[in-house]
C-alpha cells in the first residue's frame, strides 16, 4: 500500500533531477507564469496533461474535471477560463478527452447517482442530440469511442460560444480552441480537427 511518503520522496527525487539538468529552474518558475495553453481535460489518473503532452511546469494552465465538461454554470471552469483568457492571455485552449472515459461511459448507462449524476447531465443531452448516429454504430465499443469524441467536439463548441473567448476574438486577439482525444492503449493524442479561431 502506498503512503504519503511515496509522494514526498518522489518530490525530492524530482527536484534533484530537475536541478541537475537546469540549476536555475525553480528560480525562474518563481518569477511568474506565462503559459501559451489552457488545457481542459478529464480528471482520470491515467491522463496527466503535462506528462502526455511532454511539457514542463509553466507551459500549461490546467483545469481537469470528470469527463472534461465545460459548463456555463460551473464557476470553477468559468473562473479558469476567465483568468486564462483575460489575464494570462493564452493563445490556445485545448479540450482533451480520452477513449474509455468512465464519466462518458456512465452517462451512456443509468447506474450513477447523487452529485455525479447531476454533473453528467450535459453528457446525456449530447447523447440525445447524437442518438441517431450513436445508435447506428457497428458495435458497443464504436458507440463508446464515438461518444467520447462527440463529447470533446461539443465542449469545443461550448467554449467557442463562451463570453471570454468571444470577447478575446472581438478584441482581435490570437486565440484558438482545439479538440484532442487521448488513447489509453497507445498513449497517443489525436487531433479531432475541430479547431476554431477568431471570427
Ligand atoms: Zn475520463
PDB file of C-alpha atoms in Angstrom, residues 61-137:
ATOM      1  CA  UNK A  61      -2.637  26.272 -17.368  1.00  0.00           C
ATOM      2  CA  UNK A  62      -4.780  23.296 -16.404  1.00  0.00           C
ATOM      3  CA  UNK A  63      -8.339  22.510 -15.445  1.00  0.00           C
ATOM      4  CA  UNK A  64      -9.486  18.922 -15.084  1.00  0.00           C
ATOM      5  CA  UNK A  65     -12.849  17.511 -14.125  1.00  0.00           C
ATOM      6  CA  UNK A  66     -14.763  14.303 -14.702  1.00  0.00           C
ATOM      7  CA  UNK A  67     -15.281  13.916 -18.462  1.00  0.00           C
ATOM      8  CA  UNK A  68     -13.758  17.341 -19.377  1.00  0.00           C
ATOM      9  CA  UNK A  69     -17.061  19.188 -19.312  1.00  0.00           C
ATOM     10  CA  UNK A  70     -17.267  22.950 -19.936  1.00  0.00           C
ATOM     11  CA  UNK A  71     -20.493  24.067 -18.355  1.00  0.00           C
ATOM     12  CA  UNK A  72     -21.633  27.717 -18.461  1.00  0.00           C
ATOM     13  CA  UNK A  73     -22.932  27.371 -14.876  1.00  0.00           C
ATOM     14  CA  UNK A  74     -19.746  25.818 -13.441  1.00  0.00           C
ATOM     15  CA  UNK A  75     -17.973  28.612 -11.557  1.00  0.00           C
ATOM     16  CA  UNK A  76     -14.807  26.556 -11.375  1.00  0.00           C
ATOM     17  CA  UNK A  77     -14.265  26.082 -15.106  1.00  0.00           C
ATOM     18  CA  UNK A  78     -15.590  29.559 -15.916  1.00  0.00           C
ATOM     19  CA  UNK A  79     -13.123  31.181 -13.476  1.00  0.00           C
ATOM     20  CA  UNK A  80     -10.270  29.216 -15.008  1.00  0.00           C
ATOM     21  CA  UNK A  81     -11.420  30.336 -18.434  1.00  0.00           C
ATOM     22  CA  UNK A  82     -11.695  33.975 -17.420  1.00  0.00           C
ATOM     23  CA  UNK A  83      -8.235  34.005 -15.838  1.00  0.00           C
ATOM     24  CA  UNK A  84      -6.546  32.088 -18.655  1.00  0.00           C
ATOM     25  CA  UNK A  85      -8.108  34.125 -21.468  1.00  0.00           C
ATOM     26  CA  UNK A  86      -8.361  37.602 -19.960  1.00  0.00           C
ATOM     27  CA  UNK A  87      -5.306  37.733 -17.658  1.00  0.00           C
ATOM     28  CA  UNK A  88      -2.791  35.153 -18.900  1.00  0.00           C
ATOM     29  CA  UNK A  89      -3.892  35.717 -22.495  1.00  0.00           C
ATOM     30  CA  UNK A  90      -3.266  32.143 -23.588  1.00  0.00           C
ATOM     31  CA  UNK A  91      -3.249  31.610 -27.354  1.00  0.00           C
ATOM     32  CA  UNK A  92      -4.672  28.101 -27.384  1.00  0.00           C
ATOM     33  CA  UNK A  93      -7.339  26.286 -25.430  1.00  0.00           C
ATOM     34  CA  UNK A  94      -7.231  22.514 -25.636  1.00  0.00           C
ATOM     35  CA  UNK A  95     -10.132  20.291 -24.728  1.00  0.00           C
ATOM     36  CA  UNK A  96      -8.635  16.868 -24.201  1.00  0.00           C
ATOM     37  CA  UNK A  97     -10.903  13.889 -23.782  1.00  0.00           C
ATOM     38  CA  UNK A  98      -9.926  10.248 -23.794  1.00  0.00           C
ATOM     39  CA  UNK A  99     -11.265   6.941 -25.012  1.00  0.00           C
ATOM     40  CA  UNK A 100     -12.507   4.708 -22.229  1.00  0.00           C
ATOM     41  CA  UNK A 101     -13.630   7.731 -20.187  1.00  0.00           C
ATOM     42  CA  UNK A 102     -15.533   6.472 -17.120  1.00  0.00           C
ATOM     43  CA  UNK A 103     -17.701   9.595 -16.973  1.00  0.00           C
ATOM     44  CA  UNK A 104     -18.729   9.268 -20.590  1.00  0.00           C
ATOM     45  CA  UNK A 105     -19.386   5.552 -20.078  1.00  0.00           C
ATOM     46  CA  UNK A 106     -21.532   6.268 -17.017  1.00  0.00           C
ATOM     47  CA  UNK A 107     -23.624   8.753 -18.991  1.00  0.00           C
ATOM     48  CA  UNK A 108     -24.386   6.006 -21.513  1.00  0.00           C
ATOM     49  CA  UNK A 109     -25.964   3.895 -18.791  1.00  0.00           C
ATOM     50  CA  UNK A 110     -28.046   4.768 -15.786  1.00  0.00           C
ATOM     51  CA  UNK A 111     -26.011   3.464 -12.868  1.00  0.00           C
ATOM     52  CA  UNK A 112     -24.828   6.828 -11.497  1.00  0.00           C
ATOM     53  CA  UNK A 113     -26.364   8.597  -8.561  1.00  0.00           C
ATOM     54  CA  UNK A 114     -26.009  11.745  -6.453  1.00  0.00           C
ATOM     55  CA  UNK A 115     -23.725  14.602  -7.426  1.00  0.00           C
ATOM     56  CA  UNK A 116     -22.015  12.696 -10.231  1.00  0.00           C
ATOM     57  CA  UNK A 117     -25.383  12.043 -11.793  1.00  0.00           C
ATOM     58  CA  UNK A 118     -26.075  15.795 -11.877  1.00  0.00           C
ATOM     59  CA  UNK A 119     -22.574  16.505 -13.157  1.00  0.00           C
ATOM     60  CA  UNK A 120     -23.016  14.100 -16.071  1.00  0.00           C
ATOM     61  CA  UNK A 121     -26.350  15.570 -17.129  1.00  0.00           C
ATOM     62  CA  UNK A 122     -24.829  17.630 -20.005  1.00  0.00           C
ATOM     63  CA  UNK A 123     -23.425  14.396 -21.439  1.00  0.00           C
ATOM     64  CA  UNK A 124     -26.882  12.880 -21.589  1.00  0.00           C
ATOM     65  CA  UNK A 125     -28.006  15.889 -23.630  1.00  0.00           C
ATOM     66  CA  UNK A 126     -25.102  15.357 -26.005  1.00  0.00           C
ATOM     67  CA  UNK A 127     -26.053  11.702 -26.313  1.00  0.00           C
ATOM     68  CA  UNK A 128     -29.646  12.602 -27.102  1.00  0.00           C
ATOM     69  CA  UNK A 129     -28.567  15.159 -29.700  1.00  0.00           C
ATOM     70  CA  UNK A 130     -26.484  12.482 -31.462  1.00  0.00           C
ATOM     71  CA  UNK A 131     -28.661   9.490 -30.688  1.00  0.00           C
ATOM     72  CA  UNK A 132     -29.257   8.573 -34.337  1.00  0.00           C
ATOM     73  CA  UNK A 133     -25.536   8.458 -35.144  1.00  0.00           C
ATOM     74  CA  UNK A 134     -24.541   6.724 -31.911  1.00  0.00           C
ATOM     75  CA  UNK A 135     -27.153   4.025 -32.055  1.00  0.00           C
ATOM     76  CA  UNK A 136     -26.187   3.125 -35.599  1.00  0.00           C
ATOM     77  CA  UNK A 137     -22.565   2.409 -34.740  1.00  0.00           C
TER      78      UNK A 137
END
